JSON list of C-alpha atoms in Angstrom, two decimals:
[
{"chain": "A", "resi": 251, "resn": "UNK", "atom": "CA", "xyz": [-58.34, -44.40, 160.84]},
{"chain": "A", "resi": 252, "resn": "UNK", "atom": "CA", "xyz": [-60.78, -45.27, 158.09]},
{"chain": "A", "resi": 253, "resn": "UNK", "atom": "CA", "xyz": [-63.94, -47.10, 159.09]},
{"chain": "A", "resi": 254, "resn": "UNK", "atom": "CA", "xyz": [-64.99, -49.83, 156.66]},
{"chain": "A", "resi": 255, "resn": "UNK", "atom": "CA", "xyz": [-68.30, -51.62, 156.53]},
{"chain": "A", "resi": 256, "resn": "UNK", "atom": "CA", "xyz": [-68.62, -54.86, 154.58]},
{"chain": "A", "resi": 257, "resn": "UNK", "atom": "CA", "xyz": [-72.25, -55.59, 153.80]},
{"chain": "A", "resi": 258, "resn": "UNK", "atom": "CA", "xyz": [-73.46, -59.04, 152.76]},
{"chain": "A", "resi": 259, "resn": "UNK", "atom": "CA", "xyz": [-77.02, -59.42, 151.50]},
{"chain": "A", "resi": 260, "resn": "UNK", "atom": "CA", "xyz": [-77.14, -62.88, 149.95]},
{"chain": "A", "resi": 261, "resn": "UNK", "atom": "CA", "xyz": [-77.99, -66.15, 151.69]},
{"chain": "A", "resi": 262, "resn": "UNK", "atom": "CA", "xyz": [-75.10, -67.89, 153.51]},
{"chain": "A", "resi": 263, "resn": "UNK", "atom": "CA", "xyz": [-76.25, -71.19, 151.97]},
{"chain": "A", "resi": 264, "resn": "UNK", "atom": "CA", "xyz": [-76.21, -70.74, 148.22]},
{"chain": "A", "resi": 265, "resn": "UNK", "atom": "CA", "xyz": [-73.58, -68.03, 147.96]},
{"chain": "A", "resi": 266, "resn": "UNK", "atom": "CA", "xyz": [-70.11, -67.35, 149.31]},
{"chain": "A", "resi": 267, "resn": "UNK", "atom": "CA", "xyz": [-70.65, -63.73, 150.27]},
{"chain": "A", "resi": 268, "resn": "UNK", "atom": "CA", "xyz": [-71.20, -63.94, 154.03]},
{"chain": "A", "resi": 269, "resn": "UNK", "atom": "CA", "xyz": [-67.98, -65.92, 154.40]},
{"chain": "A", "resi": 270, "resn": "UNK", "atom": "CA", "xyz": [-66.15, -63.59, 152.00]},
{"chain": "A", "resi": 271, "resn": "UNK", "atom": "CA", "xyz": [-67.35, -60.47, 153.85]},
{"chain": "A", "resi": 272, "resn": "UNK", "atom": "CA", "xyz": [-65.86, -61.84, 157.07]},
{"chain": "A", "resi": 273, "resn": "UNK", "atom": "CA", "xyz": [-62.69, -63.06, 155.37]},
{"chain": "A", "resi": 274, "resn": "UNK", "atom": "CA", "xyz": [-62.15, -59.66, 153.82]},
{"chain": "A", "resi": 275, "resn": "UNK", "atom": "CA", "xyz": [-62.85, -57.85, 157.07]},
{"chain": "A", "resi": 276, "resn": "UNK", "atom": "CA", "xyz": [-60.29, -59.98, 158.90]},
{"chain": "A", "resi": 277, "resn": "UNK", "atom": "CA", "xyz": [-57.73, -59.17, 156.22]},
{"chain": "A", "resi": 278, "resn": "UNK", "atom": "CA", "xyz": [-57.95, -55.45, 156.97]},
{"chain": "A", "resi": 279, "resn": "UNK", "atom": "CA", "xyz": [-56.30, -55.45, 160.38]},
{"chain": "A", "resi": 280, "resn": "UNK", "atom": "CA", "xyz": [-52.73, -54.99, 159.14]},
{"chain": "A", "resi": 281, "resn": "UNK", "atom": "CA", "xyz": [-53.51, -51.40, 158.16]},
{"chain": "A", "resi": 282, "resn": "UNK", "atom": "CA", "xyz": [-54.93, -48.41, 159.98]},
{"chain": "A", "resi": 283, "resn": "UNK", "atom": "CA", "xyz": [-58.47, -49.58, 159.24]},
{"chain": "A", "resi": 284, "resn": "UNK", "atom": "CA", "xyz": [-61.46, -50.50, 161.36]},
{"chain": "A", "resi": 285, "resn": "UNK", "atom": "CA", "xyz": [-63.63, -53.10, 159.59]},
{"chain": "A", "resi": 286, "resn": "UNK", "atom": "CA", "xyz": [-67.16, -54.10, 160.57]},
{"chain": "A", "resi": 287, "resn": "UNK", "atom": "CA", "xyz": [-69.65, -56.48, 158.96]},
{"chain": "A", "resi": 288, "resn": "UNK", "atom": "CA", "xyz": [-73.35, -55.83, 158.41]},
{"chain": "A", "resi": 289, "resn": "UNK", "atom": "CA", "xyz": [-75.65, -58.68, 157.39]},
{"chain": "A", "resi": 290, "resn": "UNK", "atom": "CA", "xyz": [-78.87, -57.58, 155.75]},
{"chain": "A", "resi": 291, "resn": "UNK", "atom": "CA", "xyz": [-81.83, -59.29, 154.09]},
{"chain": "A", "resi": 292, "resn": "UNK", "atom": "CA", "xyz": [-81.18, -63.02, 153.43]},
{"chain": "A", "resi": 293, "resn": "UNK", "atom": "CA", "xyz": [-77.68, -62.81, 154.87]},
{"chain": "A", "resi": 294, "resn": "UNK", "atom": "CA", "xyz": [-79.28, -62.25, 158.30]},
{"chain": "A", "resi": 295, "resn": "UNK", "atom": "CA", "xyz": [-79.98, -65.99, 158.32]},
{"chain": "A", "resi": 296, "resn": "UNK", "atom": "CA", "xyz": [-76.23, -66.55, 158.86]},
{"chain": "A", "resi": 297, "resn": "UNK", "atom": "CA", "xyz": [-76.68, -65.45, 162.45]},
{"chain": "A", "resi": 298, "resn": "UNK", "atom": "CA", "xyz": [-79.22, -68.14, 163.27]},
{"chain": "A", "resi": 299, "resn": "UNK", "atom": "CA", "xyz": [-78.03, -70.89, 165.59]},
{"chain": "A", "resi": 300, "resn": "UNK", "atom": "CA", "xyz": [-79.67, -73.36, 163.20]},
{"chain": "A", "resi": 301, "resn": "UNK", "atom": "CA", "xyz": [-77.88, -72.29, 160.02]},
{"chain": "A", "resi": 302, "resn": "UNK", "atom": "CA", "xyz": [-75.21, -74.88, 159.31]},
{"chain": "A", "resi": 303, "resn": "UNK", "atom": "CA", "xyz": [-73.97, -74.88, 155.68]},
{"chain": "A", "resi": 304, "resn": "UNK", "atom": "CA", "xyz": [-71.53, -77.66, 156.62]},
{"chain": "A", "resi": 305, "resn": "UNK", "atom": "CA", "xyz": [-74.48, -80.07, 156.80]},
{"chain": "A", "resi": 306, "resn": "UNK", "atom": "CA", "xyz": [-74.58, -79.79, 153.01]},
{"chain": "A", "resi": 307, "resn": "UNK", "atom": "CA", "xyz": [-70.83, -80.15, 152.74]},
{"chain": "A", "resi": 308, "resn": "UNK", "atom": "CA", "xyz": [-70.41, -76.41, 152.31]},
{"chain": "A", "resi": 309, "resn": "UNK", "atom": "CA", "xyz": [-68.01, -74.00, 153.98]},
{"chain": "A", "resi": 310, "resn": "UNK", "atom": "CA", "xyz": [-69.00, -73.56, 157.64]},
{"chain": "A", "resi": 311, "resn": "UNK", "atom": "CA", "xyz": [-69.78, -70.13, 159.06]},
{"chain": "A", "resi": 312, "resn": "UNK", "atom": "CA", "xyz": [-68.22, -71.12, 162.37]},
{"chain": "A", "resi": 313, "resn": "UNK", "atom": "CA", "xyz": [-64.72, -70.59, 160.93]},
{"chain": "A", "resi": 314, "resn": "UNK", "atom": "CA", "xyz": [-65.39, -66.87, 161.45]},
{"chain": "A", "resi": 315, "resn": "UNK", "atom": "CA", "xyz": [-66.10, -67.11, 165.17]},
{"chain": "A", "resi": 316, "resn": "UNK", "atom": "CA", "xyz": [-62.54, -67.34, 166.42]},
{"chain": "A", "resi": 317, "resn": "UNK", "atom": "CA", "xyz": [-61.42, -64.31, 164.43]},
{"chain": "A", "resi": 318, "resn": "UNK", "atom": "CA", "xyz": [-64.48, -62.26, 165.42]},
{"chain": "A", "resi": 319, "resn": "UNK", "atom": "CA", "xyz": [-63.42, -62.83, 169.02]},
{"chain": "A", "resi": 320, "resn": "UNK", "atom": "CA", "xyz": [-59.69, -62.36, 168.46]},
{"chain": "A", "resi": 321, "resn": "UNK", "atom": "CA", "xyz": [-60.05, -59.11, 166.53]},
{"chain": "A", "resi": 322, "resn": "UNK", "atom": "CA", "xyz": [-63.19, -57.83, 168.23]},
{"chain": "A", "resi": 323, "resn": "UNK", "atom": "CA", "xyz": [-64.84, -57.39, 164.83]},
{"chain": "A", "resi": 324, "resn": "UNK", "atom": "CA", "xyz": [-68.19, -55.66, 165.14]},
{"chain": "A", "resi": 325, "resn": "UNK", "atom": "CA", "xyz": [-71.09, -57.50, 163.51]},
{"chain": "A", "resi": 326, "resn": "UNK", "atom": "CA", "xyz": [-74.43, -55.84, 162.85]},
{"chain": "A", "resi": 327, "resn": "UNK", "atom": "CA", "xyz": [-77.83, -57.05, 161.72]},
{"chain": "A", "resi": 328, "resn": "UNK", "atom": "CA", "xyz": [-81.14, -55.30, 161.07]},
{"chain": "A", "resi": 329, "resn": "UNK", "atom": "CA", "xyz": [-84.00, -56.10, 163.44]},
{"chain": "A", "resi": 330, "resn": "UNK", "atom": "CA", "xyz": [-86.66, -56.07, 160.74]},
{"chain": "A", "resi": 331, "resn": "UNK", "atom": "CA", "xyz": [-84.63, -58.42, 158.54]},
{"chain": "A", "resi": 332, "resn": "UNK", "atom": "CA", "xyz": [-84.28, -60.93, 161.38]},
{"chain": "A", "resi": 333, "resn": "UNK", "atom": "CA", "xyz": [-88.05, -60.84, 161.73]},
{"chain": "A", "resi": 334, "resn": "UNK", "atom": "CA", "xyz": [-88.60, -61.13, 157.98]},
{"chain": "A", "resi": 335, "resn": "UNK", "atom": "CA", "xyz": [-86.48, -64.29, 157.79]},
{"chain": "A", "resi": 336, "resn": "UNK", "atom": "CA", "xyz": [-87.75, -65.60, 161.14]},
{"chain": "A", "resi": 337, "resn": "UNK", "atom": "CA", "xyz": [-84.36, -65.76, 162.78]},
{"chain": "A", "resi": 338, "resn": "UNK", "atom": "CA", "xyz": [-85.21, -66.29, 166.41]},
{"chain": "A", "resi": 339, "resn": "UNK", "atom": "CA", "xyz": [-82.12, -67.61, 168.17]},
{"chain": "A", "resi": 340, "resn": "UNK", "atom": "CA", "xyz": [-78.92, -65.74, 167.35]},
{"chain": "A", "resi": 341, "resn": "UNK", "atom": "CA", "xyz": [-75.62, -67.58, 167.55]},
{"chain": "A", "resi": 342, "resn": "UNK", "atom": "CA", "xyz": [-73.86, -65.66, 170.32]},
{"chain": "A", "resi": 343, "resn": "UNK", "atom": "CA", "xyz": [-70.45, -66.38, 168.72]},
{"chain": "A", "resi": 344, "resn": "UNK", "atom": "CA", "xyz": [-71.11, -63.57, 166.26]},
{"chain": "A", "resi": 345, "resn": "UNK", "atom": "CA", "xyz": [-71.76, -61.08, 169.05]},
{"chain": "A", "resi": 346, "resn": "UNK", "atom": "CA", "xyz": [-74.06, -59.25, 166.66]},
{"chain": "A", "resi": 347, "resn": "UNK", "atom": "CA", "xyz": [-75.56, -55.90, 167.52]},
{"chain": "A", "resi": 348, "resn": "UNK", "atom": "CA", "xyz": [-79.11, -55.41, 166.32]},
{"chain": "A", "resi": 349, "resn": "UNK", "atom": "CA", "xyz": [-79.94, -52.10, 164.69]},
{"chain": "A", "resi": 350, "resn": "UNK", "atom": "CA", "xyz": [-83.29, -50.74, 163.64]},
{"chain": "A", "resi": 351, "resn": "UNK", "atom": "CA", "xyz": [-84.02, -50.23, 159.94]},
{"chain": "A", "resi": 352, "resn": "UNK", "atom": "CA", "xyz": [-84.96, -46.63, 160.62]},
{"chain": "A", "resi": 353, "resn": "UNK", "atom": "CA", "xyz": [-81.37, -45.96, 161.74]},
{"chain": "A", "resi": 354, "resn": "UNK", "atom": "CA", "xyz": [-79.78, -47.68, 158.75]},
{"chain": "A", "resi": 355, "resn": "UNK", "atom": "CA", "xyz": [-79.17, -44.53, 156.74]},
{"chain": "A", "resi": 356, "resn": "UNK", "atom": "CA", "xyz": [-77.39, -42.75, 159.57]},
{"chain": "A", "resi": 357, "resn": "UNK", "atom": "CA", "xyz": [-75.50, -45.96, 160.38]},
{"chain": "A", "resi": 358, "resn": "UNK", "atom": "CA", "xyz": [-74.20, -46.34, 156.81]},
{"chain": "A", "resi": 359, "resn": "UNK", "atom": "CA", "xyz": [-73.13, -42.69, 156.74]},
{"chain": "A", "resi": 360, "resn": "UNK", "atom": "CA", "xyz": [-70.97, -43.22, 159.81]},
{"chain": "A", "resi": 361, "resn": "UNK", "atom": "CA", "xyz": [-68.49, -45.27, 157.72]},
{"chain": "A", "resi": 362, "resn": "UNK", "atom": "CA", "xyz": [-65.84, -44.01, 155.31]},
{"chain": "A", "resi": 363, "resn": "UNK", "atom": "CA", "xyz": [-66.41, -46.89, 152.89]},
{"chain": "A", "resi": 364, "resn": "UNK", "atom": "CA", "xyz": [-69.42, -49.18, 152.62]},
{"chain": "A", "resi": 365, "resn": "UNK", "atom": "CA", "xyz": [-68.61, -52.21, 150.48]},
{"chain": "A", "resi": 366, "resn": "UNK", "atom": "CA", "xyz": [-71.43, -54.48, 149.35]},
{"chain": "A", "resi": 367, "resn": "UNK", "atom": "CA", "xyz": [-70.39, -58.05, 148.74]},
{"chain": "B", "resi": 34, "resn": "UNK", "atom": "CA", "xyz": [-55.85, -38.86, 142.99]},
{"chain": "B", "resi": 35, "resn": "UNK", "atom": "CA", "xyz": [-55.46, -42.55, 143.79]},
{"chain": "B", "resi": 36, "resn": "UNK", "atom": "CA", "xyz": [-58.52, -44.60, 142.87]},
{"chain": "B", "resi": 37, "resn": "UNK", "atom": "CA", "xyz": [-59.19, -48.21, 143.84]},
{"chain": "B", "resi": 38, "resn": "UNK", "atom": "CA", "xyz": [-61.71, -50.31, 141.97]},
{"chain": "B", "resi": 39, "resn": "UNK", "atom": "CA", "xyz": [-62.77, -53.74, 143.16]},
{"chain": "B", "resi": 40, "resn": "UNK", "atom": "CA", "xyz": [-64.70, -56.19, 140.99]},
{"chain": "B", "resi": 41, "resn": "UNK", "atom": "CA", "xyz": [-66.18, -59.44, 142.31]},
{"chain": "B", "resi": 42, "resn": "UNK", "atom": "CA", "xyz": [-68.20, -61.09, 139.54]},
{"chain": "B", "resi": 43, "resn": "UNK", "atom": "CA", "xyz": [-67.32, -63.17, 136.44]},
{"chain": "B", "resi": 44, "resn": "UNK", "atom": "CA", "xyz": [-66.17, -61.16, 133.41]},
{"chain": "B", "resi": 45, "resn": "UNK", "atom": "CA", "xyz": [-68.21, -62.77, 130.67]},
{"chain": "B", "resi": 46, "resn": "UNK", "atom": "CA", "xyz": [-71.40, -63.28, 132.70]},
{"chain": "B", "resi": 47, "resn": "UNK", "atom": "CA", "xyz": [-71.74, -59.78, 134.12]},
{"chain": "B", "resi": 48, "resn": "UNK", "atom": "CA", "xyz": [-70.39, -56.51, 132.74]},
{"chain": "B", "resi": 49, "resn": "UNK", "atom": "CA", "xyz": [-69.01, -54.97, 135.93]},
{"chain": "B", "resi": 50, "resn": "UNK", "atom": "CA", "xyz": [-65.49, -55.45, 134.68]},
{"chain": "B", "resi": 51, "resn": "UNK", "atom": "CA", "xyz": [-66.34, -53.42, 131.57]},
{"chain": "B", "resi": 52, "resn": "UNK", "atom": "CA", "xyz": [-67.70, -50.69, 133.84]},
{"chain": "B", "resi": 53, "resn": "UNK", "atom": "CA", "xyz": [-64.51, -50.81, 135.91]},
{"chain": "B", "resi": 54, "resn": "UNK", "atom": "CA", "xyz": [-62.32, -50.50, 132.82]},
{"chain": "B", "resi": 55, "resn": "UNK", "atom": "CA", "xyz": [-64.34, -47.58, 131.45]},
{"chain": "B", "resi": 56, "resn": "UNK", "atom": "CA", "xyz": [-64.16, -45.74, 134.79]},
{"chain": "B", "resi": 57, "resn": "UNK", "atom": "CA", "xyz": [-60.43, -46.49, 134.94]},
{"chain": "B", "resi": 58, "resn": "UNK", "atom": "CA", "xyz": [-59.84, -45.23, 131.41]},
{"chain": "B", "resi": 59, "resn": "UNK", "atom": "CA", "xyz": [-61.69, -41.99, 132.14]},
{"chain": "B", "resi": 60, "resn": "UNK", "atom": "CA", "xyz": [-59.74, -41.53, 135.37]},
{"chain": "B", "resi": 61, "resn": "UNK", "atom": "CA", "xyz": [-56.40, -42.29, 133.70]},
{"chain": "B", "resi": 62, "resn": "UNK", "atom": "CA", "xyz": [-57.16, -39.72, 130.99]},
{"chain": "B", "resi": 63, "resn": "UNK", "atom": "CA", "xyz": [-57.61, -37.14, 133.75]},
{"chain": "B", "resi": 64, "resn": "UNK", "atom": "CA", "xyz": [-54.19, -38.08, 135.17]},
{"chain": "B", "resi": 65, "resn": "UNK", "atom": "CA", "xyz": [-55.36, -40.18, 138.11]},
{"chain": "B", "resi": 66, "resn": "UNK", "atom": "CA", "xyz": [-53.75, -43.40, 139.28]},
{"chain": "B", "resi": 67, "resn": "UNK", "atom": "CA", "xyz": [-55.96, -46.52, 139.26]},
{"chain": "B", "resi": 68, "resn": "UNK", "atom": "CA", "xyz": [-55.59, -49.92, 140.89]},
{"chain": "B", "resi": 69, "resn": "UNK", "atom": "CA", "xyz": [-58.01, -52.64, 139.86]},
{"chain": "B", "resi": 70, "resn": "UNK", "atom": "CA", "xyz": [-58.43, -55.31, 142.53]},
{"chain": "B", "resi": 71, "resn": "UNK", "atom": "CA", "xyz": [-59.91, -58.55, 141.22]},
{"chain": "B", "resi": 72, "resn": "UNK", "atom": "CA", "xyz": [-61.77, -60.66, 143.74]},
{"chain": "B", "resi": 73, "resn": "UNK", "atom": "CA", "xyz": [-63.70, -63.97, 143.62]},
{"chain": "B", "resi": 74, "resn": "UNK", "atom": "CA", "xyz": [-64.80, -64.98, 140.09]},
{"chain": "B", "resi": 75, "resn": "UNK", "atom": "CA", "xyz": [-63.55, -61.74, 138.51]},
{"chain": "B", "resi": 76, "resn": "UNK", "atom": "CA", "xyz": [-60.00, -63.18, 138.65]},
{"chain": "B", "resi": 77, "resn": "UNK", "atom": "CA", "xyz": [-60.94, -65.34, 135.66]},
{"chain": "B", "resi": 78, "resn": "UNK", "atom": "CA", "xyz": [-60.45, -62.31, 133.42]},
{"chain": "B", "resi": 79, "resn": "UNK", "atom": "CA", "xyz": [-56.67, -62.44, 133.87]},
{"chain": "B", "resi": 80, "resn": "UNK", "atom": "CA", "xyz": [-56.44, -65.83, 132.21]},
{"chain": "B", "resi": 81, "resn": "UNK", "atom": "CA", "xyz": [-54.42, -65.18, 129.07]},
{"chain": "B", "resi": 82, "resn": "UNK", "atom": "CA", "xyz": [-55.96, -68.23, 127.38]},
{"chain": "B", "resi": 83, "resn": "UNK", "atom": "CA", "xyz": [-59.38, -66.56, 127.14]},
{"chain": "B", "resi": 84, "resn": "UNK", "atom": "CA", "xyz": [-60.55, -66.53, 123.52]},
{"chain": "B", "resi": 85, "resn": "UNK", "atom": "CA", "xyz": [-63.81, -64.62, 123.08]},
{"chain": "B", "resi": 86, "resn": "UNK", "atom": "CA", "xyz": [-65.70, -64.43, 119.79]},
{"chain": "B", "resi": 87, "resn": "UNK", "atom": "CA", "xyz": [-64.09, -62.02, 117.34]},
{"chain": "B", "resi": 88, "resn": "UNK", "atom": "CA", "xyz": [-66.98, -59.61, 117.65]},
{"chain": "B", "resi": 89, "resn": "UNK", "atom": "CA", "xyz": [-66.75, -59.54, 121.44]},
{"chain": "B", "resi": 90, "resn": "UNK", "atom": "CA", "xyz": [-64.32, -57.61, 123.62]},
{"chain": "B", "resi": 91, "resn": "UNK", "atom": "CA", "xyz": [-61.09, -59.28, 124.73]},
{"chain": "B", "resi": 92, "resn": "UNK", "atom": "CA", "xyz": [-60.90, -58.26, 128.38]},
{"chain": "B", "resi": 93, "resn": "UNK", "atom": "CA", "xyz": [-57.43, -59.72, 129.18]},
{"chain": "B", "resi": 94, "resn": "UNK", "atom": "CA", "xyz": [-55.98, -57.98, 126.11]},
{"chain": "B", "resi": 95, "resn": "UNK", "atom": "CA", "xyz": [-57.65, -54.71, 127.05]},
{"chain": "B", "resi": 96, "resn": "UNK", "atom": "CA", "xyz": [-56.18, -54.90, 130.55]},
{"chain": "B", "resi": 97, "resn": "UNK", "atom": "CA", "xyz": [-52.71, -55.50, 129.10]},
{"chain": "B", "resi": 98, "resn": "UNK", "atom": "CA", "xyz": [-53.04, -52.41, 126.89]},
{"chain": "B", "resi": 99, "resn": "UNK", "atom": "CA", "xyz": [-54.20, -50.30, 129.83]},
{"chain": "B", "resi": 100, "resn": "UNK", "atom": "CA", "xyz": [-51.31, -51.46, 132.04]},
{"chain": "B", "resi": 101, "resn": "UNK", "atom": "CA", "xyz": [-48.81, -50.65, 129.28]},
{"chain": "B", "resi": 102, "resn": "UNK", "atom": "CA", "xyz": [-49.97, -47.03, 129.27]},
{"chain": "B", "resi": 103, "resn": "UNK", "atom": "CA", "xyz": [-48.94, -46.72, 132.95]},
{"chain": "B", "resi": 104, "resn": "UNK", "atom": "CA", "xyz": [-50.56, -45.58, 136.20]},
{"chain": "B", "resi": 105, "resn": "UNK", "atom": "CA", "xyz": [-52.82, -48.62, 136.05]},
{"chain": "B", "resi": 106, "resn": "UNK", "atom": "CA", "xyz": [-52.26, -51.75, 138.10]},
{"chain": "B", "resi": 107, "resn": "UNK", "atom": "CA", "xyz": [-54.16, -55.02, 138.16]},
{"chain": "B", "resi": 108, "resn": "UNK", "atom": "CA", "xyz": [-54.03, -56.93, 141.44]},
{"chain": "B", "resi": 109, "resn": "UNK", "atom": "CA", "xyz": [-55.46, -60.44, 141.72]},
{"chain": "B", "resi": 110, "resn": "UNK", "atom": "CA", "xyz": [-56.56, -62.08, 144.99]},
{"chain": "B", "resi": 111, "resn": "UNK", "atom": "CA", "xyz": [-54.19, -65.06, 145.30]},
{"chain": "B", "resi": 112, "resn": "UNK", "atom": "CA", "xyz": [-56.60, -67.23, 147.28]},
{"chain": "B", "resi": 113, "resn": "UNK", "atom": "CA", "xyz": [-59.33, -66.54, 144.69]},
{"chain": "B", "resi": 114, "resn": "UNK", "atom": "CA", "xyz": [-56.88, -67.62, 141.95]},
{"chain": "B", "resi": 115, "resn": "UNK", "atom": "CA", "xyz": [-56.07, -70.87, 143.76]},
{"chain": "B", "resi": 116, "resn": "UNK", "atom": "CA", "xyz": [-59.76, -71.64, 144.26]},
{"chain": "B", "resi": 117, "resn": "UNK", "atom": "CA", "xyz": [-60.33, -71.31, 140.53]},
{"chain": "B", "resi": 118, "resn": "UNK", "atom": "CA", "xyz": [-57.25, -73.16, 139.37]},
{"chain": "B", "resi": 119, "resn": "UNK", "atom": "CA", "xyz": [-55.57, -70.11, 137.90]},
{"chain": "B", "resi": 120, "resn": "UNK", "atom": "CA", "xyz": [-51.82, -70.44, 138.22]},
{"chain": "B", "resi": 121, "resn": "UNK", "atom": "CA", "xyz": [-49.28, -67.57, 137.91]},
{"chain": "B", "resi": 122, "resn": "UNK", "atom": "CA", "xyz": [-48.14, -68.84, 134.48]},
{"chain": "B", "resi": 123, "resn": "UNK", "atom": "CA", "xyz": [-51.72, -68.45, 133.19]},
{"chain": "B", "resi": 124, "resn": "UNK", "atom": "CA", "xyz": [-52.18, -64.77, 134.04]},
{"chain": "B", "resi": 125, "resn": "UNK", "atom": "CA", "xyz": [-51.65, -61.80, 131.75]},
{"chain": "B", "resi": 126, "resn": "UNK", "atom": "CA", "xyz": [-48.31, -60.03, 131.77]},
{"chain": "B", "resi": 127, "resn": "UNK", "atom": "CA", "xyz": [-48.15, -57.14, 134.22]},
{"chain": "B", "resi": 128, "resn": "UNK", "atom": "CA", "xyz": [-50.93, -58.32, 136.55]},
{"chain": "B", "resi": 129, "resn": "UNK", "atom": "CA", "xyz": [-49.93, -59.11, 140.11]},
{"chain": "B", "resi": 130, "resn": "UNK", "atom": "CA", "xyz": [-51.05, -62.00, 142.33]},
{"chain": "B", "resi": 131, "resn": "UNK", "atom": "CA", "xyz": [-51.88, -60.19, 145.51]},
{"chain": "B", "resi": 132, "resn": "UNK", "atom": "CA", "xyz": [-54.20, -60.52, 148.49]},
{"chain": "B", "resi": 133, "resn": "UNK", "atom": "CA", "xyz": [-56.05, -58.97, 151.37]},
{"chain": "B", "resi": 134, "resn": "UNK", "atom": "CA", "xyz": [-52.99, -57.16, 152.84]},
{"chain": "B", "resi": 135, "resn": "UNK", "atom": "CA", "xyz": [-52.68, -55.35, 149.48]},
{"chain": "B", "resi": 136, "resn": "UNK", "atom": "CA", "xyz": [-56.43, -54.63, 149.46]},
{"chain": "B", "resi": 137, "resn": "UNK", "atom": "CA", "xyz": [-56.16, -53.26, 153.00]},
{"chain": "B", "resi": 138, "resn": "UNK", "atom": "CA", "xyz": [-53.26, -51.05, 151.91]},
{"chain": "B", "resi": 139, "resn": "UNK", "atom": "CA", "xyz": [-55.26, -49.86, 148.92]},
{"chain": "B", "resi": 140, "resn": "UNK", "atom": "CA", "xyz": [-58.26, -49.01, 151.11]},
{"chain": "B", "resi": 141, "resn": "UNK", "atom": "CA", "xyz": [-56.03, -47.22, 153.60]},
{"chain": "B", "resi": 142, "resn": "UNK", "atom": "CA", "xyz": [-54.25, -45.10, 151.01]},
{"chain": "B", "resi": 143, "resn": "UNK", "atom": "CA", "xyz": [-56.72, -44.45, 148.18]},
{"chain": "B", "resi": 144, "resn": "UNK", "atom": "CA", "xyz": [-58.75, -41.27, 147.83]},
{"chain": "B", "resi": 145, "resn": "UNK", "atom": "CA", "xyz": [-61.73, -42.99, 146.25]},
{"chain": "B", "resi": 146, "resn": "UNK", "atom": "CA", "xyz": [-62.81, -46.62, 146.31]},
{"chain": "B", "resi": 147, "resn": "UNK", "atom": "CA", "xyz": [-65.38, -48.14, 143.99]},
{"chain": "B", "resi": 148, "resn": "UNK", "atom": "CA", "xyz": [-66.78, -51.60, 144.53]},
{"chain": "B", "resi": 149, "resn": "UNK", "atom": "CA", "xyz": [-68.66, -53.38, 141.76]},
{"chain": "B", "resi": 150, "resn": "UNK", "atom": "CA", "xyz": [-70.80, -56.34, 142.74]},
{"chain": "B", "resi": 151, "resn": "UNK", "atom": "CA", "xyz": [-73.40, -57.01, 140.01]}
]
């Protein structure tokens, strides 16, 4: 089984890439693939309880929650990036695991494909 | 070797699609098989009505020529097409409206995967 990591790095309000990273990950389950999603830099803001793109009439992030639960998709975020963007309260619906920046290199190498979106 | 290349950005704003085509051409010359998967705004490049300046490259035409040579497929994310108002009658001959199941299959079966995201 190939392990895939979809990495989004752009803000969830102002770009489509956090939503697209999740959409793509969910589309992988028909094959012998194990997708995960890593949110880095500005994309970390997507995990904040207070981030609601729908307030601006944009695509909500909450549409991902059901599928994260159904598929058990692993979501990761970097501790230092949460601090940088002052994300204090994580939305538990993402079930994100926090990793340390110092472990990022080893973490990325544990996947067969790392796809930046 | 089976090679998958995914492009995600607009064709005449960024030059990732040009990079993808050059990598594909080099791989095809070596006898490899290449599938180009077009995602998000990159799907615009399959619109056969594109008319660039004479001095500029014609990306849809180039893709047609590459597909005619064989061992080169162009897959287009169907949802991304719908979002951008690109209908099947607008796309270049030989390209295939496709989707995430096809991308998953490509990722599961390819030997190398290249993702281009500006």
